[in-house]
mmCIF file of C-alpha atoms in Angstrom:
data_model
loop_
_atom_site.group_PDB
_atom_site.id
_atom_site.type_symbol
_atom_site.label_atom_id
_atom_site.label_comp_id
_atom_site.label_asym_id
_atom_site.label_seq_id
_atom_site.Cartn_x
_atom_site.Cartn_y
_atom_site.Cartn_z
ATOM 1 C CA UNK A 1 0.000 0.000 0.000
ATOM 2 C CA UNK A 2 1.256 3.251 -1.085
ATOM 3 C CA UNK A 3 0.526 5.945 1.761
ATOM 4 C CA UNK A 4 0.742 9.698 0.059
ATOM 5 C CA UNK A 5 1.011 11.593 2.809
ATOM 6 C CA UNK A 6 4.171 9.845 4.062
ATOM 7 C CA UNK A 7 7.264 12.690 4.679
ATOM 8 C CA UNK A 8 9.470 10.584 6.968
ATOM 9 C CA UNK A 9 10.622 7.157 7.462
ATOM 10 C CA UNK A 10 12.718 6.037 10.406
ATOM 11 C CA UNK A 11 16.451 5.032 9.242
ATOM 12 C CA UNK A 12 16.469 1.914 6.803
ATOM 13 C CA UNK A 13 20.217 0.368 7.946
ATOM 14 C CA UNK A 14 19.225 -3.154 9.871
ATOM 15 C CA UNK A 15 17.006 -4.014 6.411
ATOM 16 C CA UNK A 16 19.520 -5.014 4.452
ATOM 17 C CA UNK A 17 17.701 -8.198 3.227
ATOM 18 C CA UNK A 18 15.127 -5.914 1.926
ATOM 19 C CA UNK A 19 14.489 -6.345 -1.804
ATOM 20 C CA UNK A 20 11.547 -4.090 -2.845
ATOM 21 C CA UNK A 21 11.022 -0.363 -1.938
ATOM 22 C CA UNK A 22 8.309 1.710 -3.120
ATOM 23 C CA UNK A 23 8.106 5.394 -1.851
ATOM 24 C CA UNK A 24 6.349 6.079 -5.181
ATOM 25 C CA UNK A 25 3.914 8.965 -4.789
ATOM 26 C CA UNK A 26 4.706 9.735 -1.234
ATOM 27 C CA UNK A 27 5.388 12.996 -0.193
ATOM 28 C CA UNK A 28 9.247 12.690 1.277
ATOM 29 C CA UNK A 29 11.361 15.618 1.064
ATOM 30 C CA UNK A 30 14.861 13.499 1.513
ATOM 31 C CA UNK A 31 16.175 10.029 1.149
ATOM 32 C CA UNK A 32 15.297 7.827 4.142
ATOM 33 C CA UNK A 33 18.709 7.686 6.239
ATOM 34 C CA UNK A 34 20.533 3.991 5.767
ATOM 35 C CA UNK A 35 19.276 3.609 2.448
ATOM 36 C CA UNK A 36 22.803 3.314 1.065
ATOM 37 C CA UNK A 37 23.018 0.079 3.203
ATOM 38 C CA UNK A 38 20.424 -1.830 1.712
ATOM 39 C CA UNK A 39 23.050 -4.033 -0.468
ATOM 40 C CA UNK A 40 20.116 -6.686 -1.755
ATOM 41 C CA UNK A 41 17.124 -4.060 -2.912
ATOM 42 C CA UNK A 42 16.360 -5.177 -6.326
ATOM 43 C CA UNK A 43 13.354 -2.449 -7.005
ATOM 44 C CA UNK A 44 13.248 1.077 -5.821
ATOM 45 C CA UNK A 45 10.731 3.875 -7.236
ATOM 46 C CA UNK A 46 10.600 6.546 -6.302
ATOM 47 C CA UNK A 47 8.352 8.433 -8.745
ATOM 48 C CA UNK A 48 5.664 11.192 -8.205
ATOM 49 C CA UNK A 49 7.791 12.364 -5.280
ATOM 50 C CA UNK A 50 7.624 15.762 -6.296
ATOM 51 C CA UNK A 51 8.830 16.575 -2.789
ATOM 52 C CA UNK A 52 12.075 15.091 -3.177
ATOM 53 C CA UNK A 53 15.250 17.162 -3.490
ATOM 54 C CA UNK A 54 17.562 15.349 -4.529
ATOM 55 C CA UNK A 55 18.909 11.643 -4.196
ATOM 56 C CA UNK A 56 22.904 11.906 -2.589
ATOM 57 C CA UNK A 57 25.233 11.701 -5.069
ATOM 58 C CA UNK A 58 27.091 8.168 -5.225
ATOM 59 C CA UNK A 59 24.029 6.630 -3.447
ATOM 60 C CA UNK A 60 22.295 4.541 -6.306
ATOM 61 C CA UNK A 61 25.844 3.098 -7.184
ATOM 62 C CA UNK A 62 25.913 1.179 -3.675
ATOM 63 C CA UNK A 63 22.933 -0.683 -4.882
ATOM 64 C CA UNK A 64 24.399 -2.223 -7.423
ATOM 65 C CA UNK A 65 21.815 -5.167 -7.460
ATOM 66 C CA UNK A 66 18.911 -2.815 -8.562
ATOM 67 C CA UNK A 67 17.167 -4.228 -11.273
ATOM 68 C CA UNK A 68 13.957 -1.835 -11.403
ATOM 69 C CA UNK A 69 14.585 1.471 -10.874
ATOM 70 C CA UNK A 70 12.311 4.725 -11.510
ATOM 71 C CA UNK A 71 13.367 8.252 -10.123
ATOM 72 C CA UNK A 72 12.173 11.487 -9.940
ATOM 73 C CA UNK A 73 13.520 14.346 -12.324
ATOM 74 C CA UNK A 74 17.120 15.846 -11.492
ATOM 75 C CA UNK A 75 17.436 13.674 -8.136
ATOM 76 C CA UNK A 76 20.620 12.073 -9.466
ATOM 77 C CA UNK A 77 22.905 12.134 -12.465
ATOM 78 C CA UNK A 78 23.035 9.977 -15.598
ATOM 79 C CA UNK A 79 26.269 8.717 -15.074
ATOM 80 C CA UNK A 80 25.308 7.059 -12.114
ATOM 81 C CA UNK A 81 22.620 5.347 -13.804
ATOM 82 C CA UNK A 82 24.431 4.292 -16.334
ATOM 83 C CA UNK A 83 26.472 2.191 -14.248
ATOM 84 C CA UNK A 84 23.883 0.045 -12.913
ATOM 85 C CA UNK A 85 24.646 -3.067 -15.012
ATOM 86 C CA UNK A 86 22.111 -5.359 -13.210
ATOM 87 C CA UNK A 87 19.598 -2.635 -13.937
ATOM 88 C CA UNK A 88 16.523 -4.332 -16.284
ATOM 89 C CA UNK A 89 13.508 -1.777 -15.960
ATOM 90 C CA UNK A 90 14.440 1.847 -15.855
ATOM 91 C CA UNK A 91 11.544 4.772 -15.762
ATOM 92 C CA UNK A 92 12.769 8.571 -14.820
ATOM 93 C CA UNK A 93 13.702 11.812 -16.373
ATOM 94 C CA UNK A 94 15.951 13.777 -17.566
ATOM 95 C CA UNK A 95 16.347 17.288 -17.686
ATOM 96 C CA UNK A 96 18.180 18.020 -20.405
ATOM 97 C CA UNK A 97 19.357 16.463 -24.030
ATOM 98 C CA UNK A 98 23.000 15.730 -22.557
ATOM 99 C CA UNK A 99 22.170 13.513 -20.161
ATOM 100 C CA UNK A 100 19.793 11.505 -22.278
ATOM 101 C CA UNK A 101 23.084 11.244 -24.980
ATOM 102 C CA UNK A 102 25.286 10.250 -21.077
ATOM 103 C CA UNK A 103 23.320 7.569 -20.185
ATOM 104 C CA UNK A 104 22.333 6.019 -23.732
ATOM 105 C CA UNK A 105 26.360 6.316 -25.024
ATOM 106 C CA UNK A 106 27.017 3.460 -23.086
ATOM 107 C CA UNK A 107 23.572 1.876 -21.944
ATOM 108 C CA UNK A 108 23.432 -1.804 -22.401
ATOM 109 C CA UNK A 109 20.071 -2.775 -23.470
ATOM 110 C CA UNK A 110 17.228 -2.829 -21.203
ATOM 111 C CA UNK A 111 13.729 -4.955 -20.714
ATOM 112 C CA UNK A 112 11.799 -2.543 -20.544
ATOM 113 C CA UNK A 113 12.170 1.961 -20.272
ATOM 114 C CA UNK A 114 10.155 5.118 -19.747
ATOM 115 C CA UNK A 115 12.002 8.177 -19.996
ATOM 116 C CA UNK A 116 11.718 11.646 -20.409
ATOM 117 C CA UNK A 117 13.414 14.574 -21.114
ATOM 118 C CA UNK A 118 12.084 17.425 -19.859
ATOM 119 C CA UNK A 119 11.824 20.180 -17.110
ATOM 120 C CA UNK A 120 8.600 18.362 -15.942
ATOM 121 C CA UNK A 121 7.845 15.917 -13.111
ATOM 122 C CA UNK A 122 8.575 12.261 -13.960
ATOM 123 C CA UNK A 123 5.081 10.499 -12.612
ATOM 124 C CA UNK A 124 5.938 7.160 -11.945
ATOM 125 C CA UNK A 125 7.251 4.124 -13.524
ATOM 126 C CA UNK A 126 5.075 3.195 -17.112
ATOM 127 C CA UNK A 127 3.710 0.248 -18.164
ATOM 128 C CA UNK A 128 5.552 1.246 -21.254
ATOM 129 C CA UNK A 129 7.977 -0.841 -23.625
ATOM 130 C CA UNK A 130 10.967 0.994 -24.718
ATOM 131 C CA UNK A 131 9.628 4.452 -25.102
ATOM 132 C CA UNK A 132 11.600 7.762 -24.947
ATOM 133 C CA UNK A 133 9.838 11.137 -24.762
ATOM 134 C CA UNK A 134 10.463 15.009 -25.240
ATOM 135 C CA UNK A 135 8.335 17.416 -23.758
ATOM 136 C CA UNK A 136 9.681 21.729 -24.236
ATOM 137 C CA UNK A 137 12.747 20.813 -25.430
ATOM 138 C CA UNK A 138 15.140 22.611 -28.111
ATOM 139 C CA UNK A 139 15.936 19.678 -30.315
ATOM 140 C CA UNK A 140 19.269 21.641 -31.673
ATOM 141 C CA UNK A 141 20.501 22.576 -28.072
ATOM 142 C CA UNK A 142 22.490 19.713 -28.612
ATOM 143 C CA UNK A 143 25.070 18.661 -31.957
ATOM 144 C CA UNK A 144 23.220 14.858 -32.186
ATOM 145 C CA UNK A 145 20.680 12.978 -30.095
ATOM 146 C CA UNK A 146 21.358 9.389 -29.076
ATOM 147 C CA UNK A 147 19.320 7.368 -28.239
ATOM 148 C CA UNK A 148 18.826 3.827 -26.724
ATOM 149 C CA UNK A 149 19.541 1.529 -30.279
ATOM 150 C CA UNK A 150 16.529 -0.267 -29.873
ATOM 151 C CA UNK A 151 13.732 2.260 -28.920
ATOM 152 C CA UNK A 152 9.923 1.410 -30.006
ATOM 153 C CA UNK A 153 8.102 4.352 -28.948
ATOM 154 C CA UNK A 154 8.399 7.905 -29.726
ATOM 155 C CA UNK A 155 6.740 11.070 -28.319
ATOM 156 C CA UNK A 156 7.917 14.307 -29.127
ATOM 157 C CA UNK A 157 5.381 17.648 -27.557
ATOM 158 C CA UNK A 158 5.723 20.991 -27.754
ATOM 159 C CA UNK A 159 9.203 20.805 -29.311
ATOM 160 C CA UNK A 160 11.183 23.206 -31.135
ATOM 161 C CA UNK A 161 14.419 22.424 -33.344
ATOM 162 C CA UNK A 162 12.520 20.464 -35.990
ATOM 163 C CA UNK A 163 11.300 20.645 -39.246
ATOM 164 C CA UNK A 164 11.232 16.657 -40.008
ATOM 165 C CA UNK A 165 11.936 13.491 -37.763
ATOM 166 C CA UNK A 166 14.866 13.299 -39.637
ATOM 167 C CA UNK A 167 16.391 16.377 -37.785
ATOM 168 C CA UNK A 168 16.123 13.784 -34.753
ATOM 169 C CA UNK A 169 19.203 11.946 -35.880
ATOM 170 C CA UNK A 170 19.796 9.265 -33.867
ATOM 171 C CA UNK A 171 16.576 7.903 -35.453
ATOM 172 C CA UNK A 172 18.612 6.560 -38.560
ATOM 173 C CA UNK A 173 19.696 3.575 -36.008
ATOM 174 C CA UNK A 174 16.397 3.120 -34.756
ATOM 175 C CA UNK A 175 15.624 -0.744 -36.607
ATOM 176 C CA UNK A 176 12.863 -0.872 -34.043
ATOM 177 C CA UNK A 177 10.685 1.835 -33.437
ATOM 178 C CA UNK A 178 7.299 1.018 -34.257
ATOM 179 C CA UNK A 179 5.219 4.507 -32.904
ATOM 180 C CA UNK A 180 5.328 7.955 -33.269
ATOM 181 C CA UNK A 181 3.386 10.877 -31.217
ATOM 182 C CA UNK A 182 4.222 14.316 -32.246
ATOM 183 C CA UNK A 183 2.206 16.895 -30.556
ATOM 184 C CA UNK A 184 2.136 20.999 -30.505
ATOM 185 C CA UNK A 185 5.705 21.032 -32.340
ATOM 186 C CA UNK A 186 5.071 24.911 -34.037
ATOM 187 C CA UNK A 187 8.234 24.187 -36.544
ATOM 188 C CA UNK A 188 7.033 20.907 -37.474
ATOM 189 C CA UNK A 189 6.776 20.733 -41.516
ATOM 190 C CA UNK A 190 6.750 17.109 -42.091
ATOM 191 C CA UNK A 191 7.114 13.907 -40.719
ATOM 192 C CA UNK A 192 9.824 12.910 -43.168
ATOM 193 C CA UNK A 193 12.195 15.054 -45.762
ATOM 194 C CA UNK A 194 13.064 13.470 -48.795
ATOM 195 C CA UNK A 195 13.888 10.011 -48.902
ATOM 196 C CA UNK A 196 14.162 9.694 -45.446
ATOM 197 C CA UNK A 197 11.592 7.152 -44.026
ATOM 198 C CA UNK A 198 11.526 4.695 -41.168
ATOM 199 C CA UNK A 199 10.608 1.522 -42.307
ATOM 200 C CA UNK A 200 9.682 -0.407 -39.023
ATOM 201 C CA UNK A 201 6.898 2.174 -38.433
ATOM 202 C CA UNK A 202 3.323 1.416 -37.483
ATOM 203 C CA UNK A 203 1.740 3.971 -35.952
ATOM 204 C CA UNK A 204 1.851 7.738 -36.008
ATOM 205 C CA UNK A 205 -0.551 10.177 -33.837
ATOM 206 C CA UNK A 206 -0.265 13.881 -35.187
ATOM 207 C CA UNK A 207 -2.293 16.647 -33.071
ATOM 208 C CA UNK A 208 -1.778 20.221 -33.214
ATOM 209 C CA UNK A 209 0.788 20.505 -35.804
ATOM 210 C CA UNK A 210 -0.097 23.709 -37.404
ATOM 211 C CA UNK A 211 2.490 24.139 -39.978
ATOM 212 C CA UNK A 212 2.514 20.166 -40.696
ATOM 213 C CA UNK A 213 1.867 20.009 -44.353
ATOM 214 C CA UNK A 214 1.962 16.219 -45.486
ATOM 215 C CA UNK A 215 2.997 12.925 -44.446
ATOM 216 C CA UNK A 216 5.766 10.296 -46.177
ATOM 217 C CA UNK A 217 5.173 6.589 -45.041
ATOM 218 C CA UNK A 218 3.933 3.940 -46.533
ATOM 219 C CA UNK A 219 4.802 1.250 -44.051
ATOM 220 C CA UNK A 220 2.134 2.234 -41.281
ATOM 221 C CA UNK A 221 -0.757 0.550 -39.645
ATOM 222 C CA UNK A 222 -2.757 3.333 -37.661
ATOM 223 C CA UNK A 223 -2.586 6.851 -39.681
ATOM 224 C CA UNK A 224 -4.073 9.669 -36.875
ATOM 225 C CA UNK A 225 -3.974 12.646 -37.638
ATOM 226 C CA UNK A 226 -6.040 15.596 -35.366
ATOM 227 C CA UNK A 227 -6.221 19.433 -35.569
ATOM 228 C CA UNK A 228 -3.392 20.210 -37.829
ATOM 229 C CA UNK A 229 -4.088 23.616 -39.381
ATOM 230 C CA UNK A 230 -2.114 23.625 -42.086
ATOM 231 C CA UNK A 231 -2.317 20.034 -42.945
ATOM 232 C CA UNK A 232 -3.390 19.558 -47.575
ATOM 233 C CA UNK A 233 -2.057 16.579 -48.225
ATOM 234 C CA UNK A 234 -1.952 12.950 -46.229
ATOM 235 C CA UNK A 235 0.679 10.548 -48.076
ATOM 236 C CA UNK A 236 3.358 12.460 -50.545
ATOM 237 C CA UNK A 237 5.066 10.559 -53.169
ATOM 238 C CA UNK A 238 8.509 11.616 -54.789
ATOM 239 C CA UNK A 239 6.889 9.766 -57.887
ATOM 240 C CA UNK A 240 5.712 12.215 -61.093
ATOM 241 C CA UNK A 241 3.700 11.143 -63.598
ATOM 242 C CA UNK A 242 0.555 11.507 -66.183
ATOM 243 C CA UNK A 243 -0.629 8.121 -65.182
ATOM 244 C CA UNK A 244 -2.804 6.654 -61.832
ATOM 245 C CA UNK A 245 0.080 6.865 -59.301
ATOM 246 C CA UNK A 246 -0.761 3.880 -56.676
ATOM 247 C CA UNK A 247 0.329 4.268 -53.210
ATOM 248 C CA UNK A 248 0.281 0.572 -51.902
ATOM 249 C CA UNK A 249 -0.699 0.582 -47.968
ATOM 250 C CA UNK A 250 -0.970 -3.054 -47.361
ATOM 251 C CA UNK A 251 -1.257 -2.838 -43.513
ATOM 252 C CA UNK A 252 -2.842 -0.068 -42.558
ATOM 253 C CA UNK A 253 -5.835 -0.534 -40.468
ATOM 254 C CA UNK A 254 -7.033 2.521 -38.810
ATOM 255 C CA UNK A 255 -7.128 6.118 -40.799
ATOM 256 C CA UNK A 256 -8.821 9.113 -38.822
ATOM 257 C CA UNK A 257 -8.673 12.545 -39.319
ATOM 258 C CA UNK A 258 -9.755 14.947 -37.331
ATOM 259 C CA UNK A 259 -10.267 19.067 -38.261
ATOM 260 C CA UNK A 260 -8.145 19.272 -40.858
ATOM 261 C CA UNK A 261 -9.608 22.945 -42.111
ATOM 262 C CA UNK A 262 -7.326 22.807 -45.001
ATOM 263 C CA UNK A 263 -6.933 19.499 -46.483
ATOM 264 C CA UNK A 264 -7.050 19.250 -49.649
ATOM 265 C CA UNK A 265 -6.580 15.616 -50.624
ATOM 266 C CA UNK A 266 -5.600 12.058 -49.213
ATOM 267 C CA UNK A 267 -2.509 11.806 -51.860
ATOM 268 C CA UNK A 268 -2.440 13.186 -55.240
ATOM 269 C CA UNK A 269 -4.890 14.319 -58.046
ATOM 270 C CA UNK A 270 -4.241 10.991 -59.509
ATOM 271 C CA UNK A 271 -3.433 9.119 -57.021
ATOM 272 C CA UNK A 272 -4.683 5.794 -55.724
ATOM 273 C CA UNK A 273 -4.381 4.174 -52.041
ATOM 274 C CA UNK A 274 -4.351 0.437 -52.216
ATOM 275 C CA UNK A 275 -5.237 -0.621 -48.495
ATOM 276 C CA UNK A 276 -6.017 -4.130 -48.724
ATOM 277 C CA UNK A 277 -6.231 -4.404 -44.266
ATOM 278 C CA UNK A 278 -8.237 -1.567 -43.797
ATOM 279 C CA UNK A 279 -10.559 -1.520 -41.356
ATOM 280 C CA UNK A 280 -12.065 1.681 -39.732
ATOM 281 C CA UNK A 281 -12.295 5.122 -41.305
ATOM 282 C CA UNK A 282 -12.557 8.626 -39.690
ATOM 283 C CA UNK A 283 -13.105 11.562 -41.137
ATOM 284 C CA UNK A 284 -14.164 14.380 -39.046
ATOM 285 C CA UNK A 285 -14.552 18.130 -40.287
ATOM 286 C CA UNK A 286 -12.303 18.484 -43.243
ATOM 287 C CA UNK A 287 -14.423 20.582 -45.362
ATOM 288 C CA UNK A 288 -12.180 21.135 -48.182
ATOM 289 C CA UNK A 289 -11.309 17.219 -48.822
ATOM 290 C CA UNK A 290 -13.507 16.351 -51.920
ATOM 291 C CA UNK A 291 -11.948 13.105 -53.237
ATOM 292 C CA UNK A 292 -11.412 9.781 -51.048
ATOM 293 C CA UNK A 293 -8.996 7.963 -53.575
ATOM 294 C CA UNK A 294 -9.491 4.466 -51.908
ATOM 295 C CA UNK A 295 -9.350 1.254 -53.587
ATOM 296 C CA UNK A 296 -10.374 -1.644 -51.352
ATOM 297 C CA UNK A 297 -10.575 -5.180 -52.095
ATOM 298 C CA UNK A 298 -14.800 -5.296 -51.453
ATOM 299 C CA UNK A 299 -15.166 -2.547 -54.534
ATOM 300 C CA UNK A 300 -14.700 -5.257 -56.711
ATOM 301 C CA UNK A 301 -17.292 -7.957 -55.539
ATOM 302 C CA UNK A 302 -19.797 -6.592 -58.160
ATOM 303 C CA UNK A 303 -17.223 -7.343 -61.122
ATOM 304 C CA UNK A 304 -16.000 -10.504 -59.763
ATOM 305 C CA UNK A 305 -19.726 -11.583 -59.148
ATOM 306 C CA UNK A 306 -18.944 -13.520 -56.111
ATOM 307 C CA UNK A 307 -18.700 -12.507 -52.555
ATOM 308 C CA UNK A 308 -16.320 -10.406 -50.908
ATOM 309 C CA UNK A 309 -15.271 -11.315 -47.203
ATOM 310 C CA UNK A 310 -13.289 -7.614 -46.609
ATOM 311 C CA UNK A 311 -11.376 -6.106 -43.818
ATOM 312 C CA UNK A 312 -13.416 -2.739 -43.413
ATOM 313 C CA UNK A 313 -15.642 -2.880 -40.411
ATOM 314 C CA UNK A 314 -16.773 0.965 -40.844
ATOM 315 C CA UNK A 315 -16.290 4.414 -42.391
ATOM 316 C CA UNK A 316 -17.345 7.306 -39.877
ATOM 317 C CA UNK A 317 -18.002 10.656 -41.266
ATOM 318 C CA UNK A 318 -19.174 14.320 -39.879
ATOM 319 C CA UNK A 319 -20.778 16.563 -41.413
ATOM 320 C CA UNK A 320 -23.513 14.204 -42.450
ATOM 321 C CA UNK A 321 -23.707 16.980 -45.792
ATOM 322 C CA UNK A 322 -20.278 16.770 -46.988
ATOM 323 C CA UNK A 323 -19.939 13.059 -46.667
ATOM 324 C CA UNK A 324 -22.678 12.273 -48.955
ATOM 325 C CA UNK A 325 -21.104 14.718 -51.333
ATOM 326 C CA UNK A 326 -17.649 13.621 -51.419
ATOM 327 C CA UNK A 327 -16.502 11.476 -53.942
ATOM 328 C CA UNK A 328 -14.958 8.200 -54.652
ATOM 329 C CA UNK A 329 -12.752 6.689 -57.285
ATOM 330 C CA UNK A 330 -14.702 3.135 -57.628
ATOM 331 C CA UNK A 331 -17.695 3.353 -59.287
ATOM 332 C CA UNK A 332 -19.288 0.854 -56.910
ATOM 333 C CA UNK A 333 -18.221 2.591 -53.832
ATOM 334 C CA UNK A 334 -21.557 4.385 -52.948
ATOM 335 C CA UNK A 335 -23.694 0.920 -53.332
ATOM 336 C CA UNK A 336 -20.962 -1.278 -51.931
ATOM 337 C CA UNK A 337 -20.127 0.884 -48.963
ATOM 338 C CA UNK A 338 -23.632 2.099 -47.843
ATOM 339 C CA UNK A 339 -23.332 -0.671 -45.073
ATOM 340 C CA UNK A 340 -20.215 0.252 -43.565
ATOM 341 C CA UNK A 341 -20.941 4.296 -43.255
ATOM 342 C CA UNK A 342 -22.289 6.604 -40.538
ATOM 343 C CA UNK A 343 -22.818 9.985 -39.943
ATOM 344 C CA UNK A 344 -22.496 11.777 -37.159
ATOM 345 C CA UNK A 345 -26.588 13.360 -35.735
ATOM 346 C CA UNK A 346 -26.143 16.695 -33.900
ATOM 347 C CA UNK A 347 -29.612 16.095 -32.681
ATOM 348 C CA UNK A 348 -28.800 13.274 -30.810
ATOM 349 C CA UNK A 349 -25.241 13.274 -30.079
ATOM 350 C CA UNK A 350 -24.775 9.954 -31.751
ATOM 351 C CA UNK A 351 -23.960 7.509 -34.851
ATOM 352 C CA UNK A 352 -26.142 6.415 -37.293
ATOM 353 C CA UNK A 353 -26.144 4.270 -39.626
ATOM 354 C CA UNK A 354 -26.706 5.968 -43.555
ATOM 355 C CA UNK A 355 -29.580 4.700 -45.564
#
């Protein structure tokens, strides 16, 4: 049981089998006396103590059995961390891009990590796998960002230094990152510059990205995109042509996009998504998009004269006036979708199915 309004604890010394310690959430303003002599703890956390000062420097290299470890912002240095080569599970902050590049120069891999870099209050240890976040940070302030080799997650908010992912370059390492979250990043153009894409990626949430202009992936499984100002085109292609350009999506699953005022189109004038997995569709006040240019595998059933057994569970759409306006590239869409799509009712704050 974790008791919040604890401040003290009497000294620790004569517990030296002790293995677990959780002061998580408490409210202690120091480091419980004989702590250092606790030779056998294998998990300490000491997250959401916002009270805490500081941890004593040398202190976490005396345990040197700690195998889960998560720490409140600026209590200790990287370099300490770093040394803990039993360490497994590691959740904390950083305050600055340095230390992140300290402790991941010569990190050995780890289970499982949480951390952040940022001025803000590390809460707690995450049920997270291999994630590394930025929250108000300069992303030049330093000459290269490294990061742990085989990071998953990525969330970058309210960021500045960046015009592309690329300009995050320890990324060109990253053989395993499989999300993206990019939030309120003012500078943030596009997701990828030219010919620079990451091909392990699945999933990429974009909210509040005002200068965002378009997207390059074609590897990704859940496309969300939210309240992106500036946002006219979805998927960009380096490829030119006269001809139908296709732009094959074979695992993407979710799309949704959300107030997009000036979004223009899904890809190109003559371009064609081929999203043979898809299954639910979004689209939520994007006024200006006129043209969904999707080919799925059930617009063909009518040809082919037998039945279709096809991915797409639904297709959501608000207004309820623009959506039956819109258009679509297969001739059979309207008569072949009809049973997937709903609209949005004002009236009664709900979905409905269209008729």
């Amino acid at each position: 049981m974790i008791v919040m309004s604890l401040e003290n604890l009497p000294s620790l010394s004569k517990l030296q089998a002790l293995k677990k310690l959780d002061l998580g959430r408490t409210s202690i303003k120091e480091i419980p006396q004989g702590l250092e002599m606790l030779v056998n703890l294998r998990y300490l956390n000491l997250g959401f103590t916002d009270n805490l000062e500081e941890i004593p420097s040398g202190l976490l290299l005396k345990l040197c059995r700690l195998q889960c470890l998560a720490i409140h912002p600026a209590s200790t240095g990287a370099e300490e961390i770093r040394e803990l080569n039993k360490l497994e599970v590691f959740g904390g902050c950083f305050s600055n891009l340095g230390d992140l590049n300290t402790y991941s120069s010569q990190r050995k891999g780890l289970r499982k990590y949480f951390i952040w870099v940022s001025h803000l209050s590390f809460h707690g240890l995450m049920d997270h796998s291999k994630m590394v976040g930025f929250k108000g940070c300069d992303i030049n302030s330093v000459d290269g960002i490294i990061l742990p080799y085989d990071i998953q997650k990525l969330a970058v908010v309210e960021c500045k230094g960046m015009r592309s992912l690329n300009d995050i370059c320890g990324l060109k390492d990253a053989t395993d990152l499989k999300e993206c979250t990019f939030n309120k990043c003012e500078e943030l153009e596009s997701i990828f510059s030219s010919g620079g894409q990451l091909q392990t990626l699945e999933s990429l949430y974009l909210s509040s990205l005002h200068n965002l202009k378009a997207i390059i992936g074609e590897s990704l499984i859940e496309i969300i995109v939210e309240d992106c100002k500036e946002m006219v085109e979805i998927i960009v292609s380096e490829e030119e042509g006269m001809g139908t350009i296709k732009y094959s999506l074979p695992k993407l699953r979710i799309l949704h996009l959300e107030n997009l005022p000036e979004l223009k189109s899904i890809c190109s004038k003559n371009g064609l998504m081929v999203c043979d997995s898809l299954q639910h569709i979004l689209i939520w006040n994007c006024p200006k998009l006129k043209r969904i240019p999707l080919y799925l595998p059930l617009l063909d059933s009518l040809d082919k004269e037998k039945p279709s057994a096809p991915s797409l569970k639904e297709i959501r759409m608000y207004p309820k006036e623009w959506g039956e306006s819109v258009e679509w590239d297969h001739p059979h869409s309207k008569t072949v979708l009809v049973p997937f799509l709903k609209f949005w009712d004002d009236h009664n704050d709900q979905w409905k199915q269209a008729v």
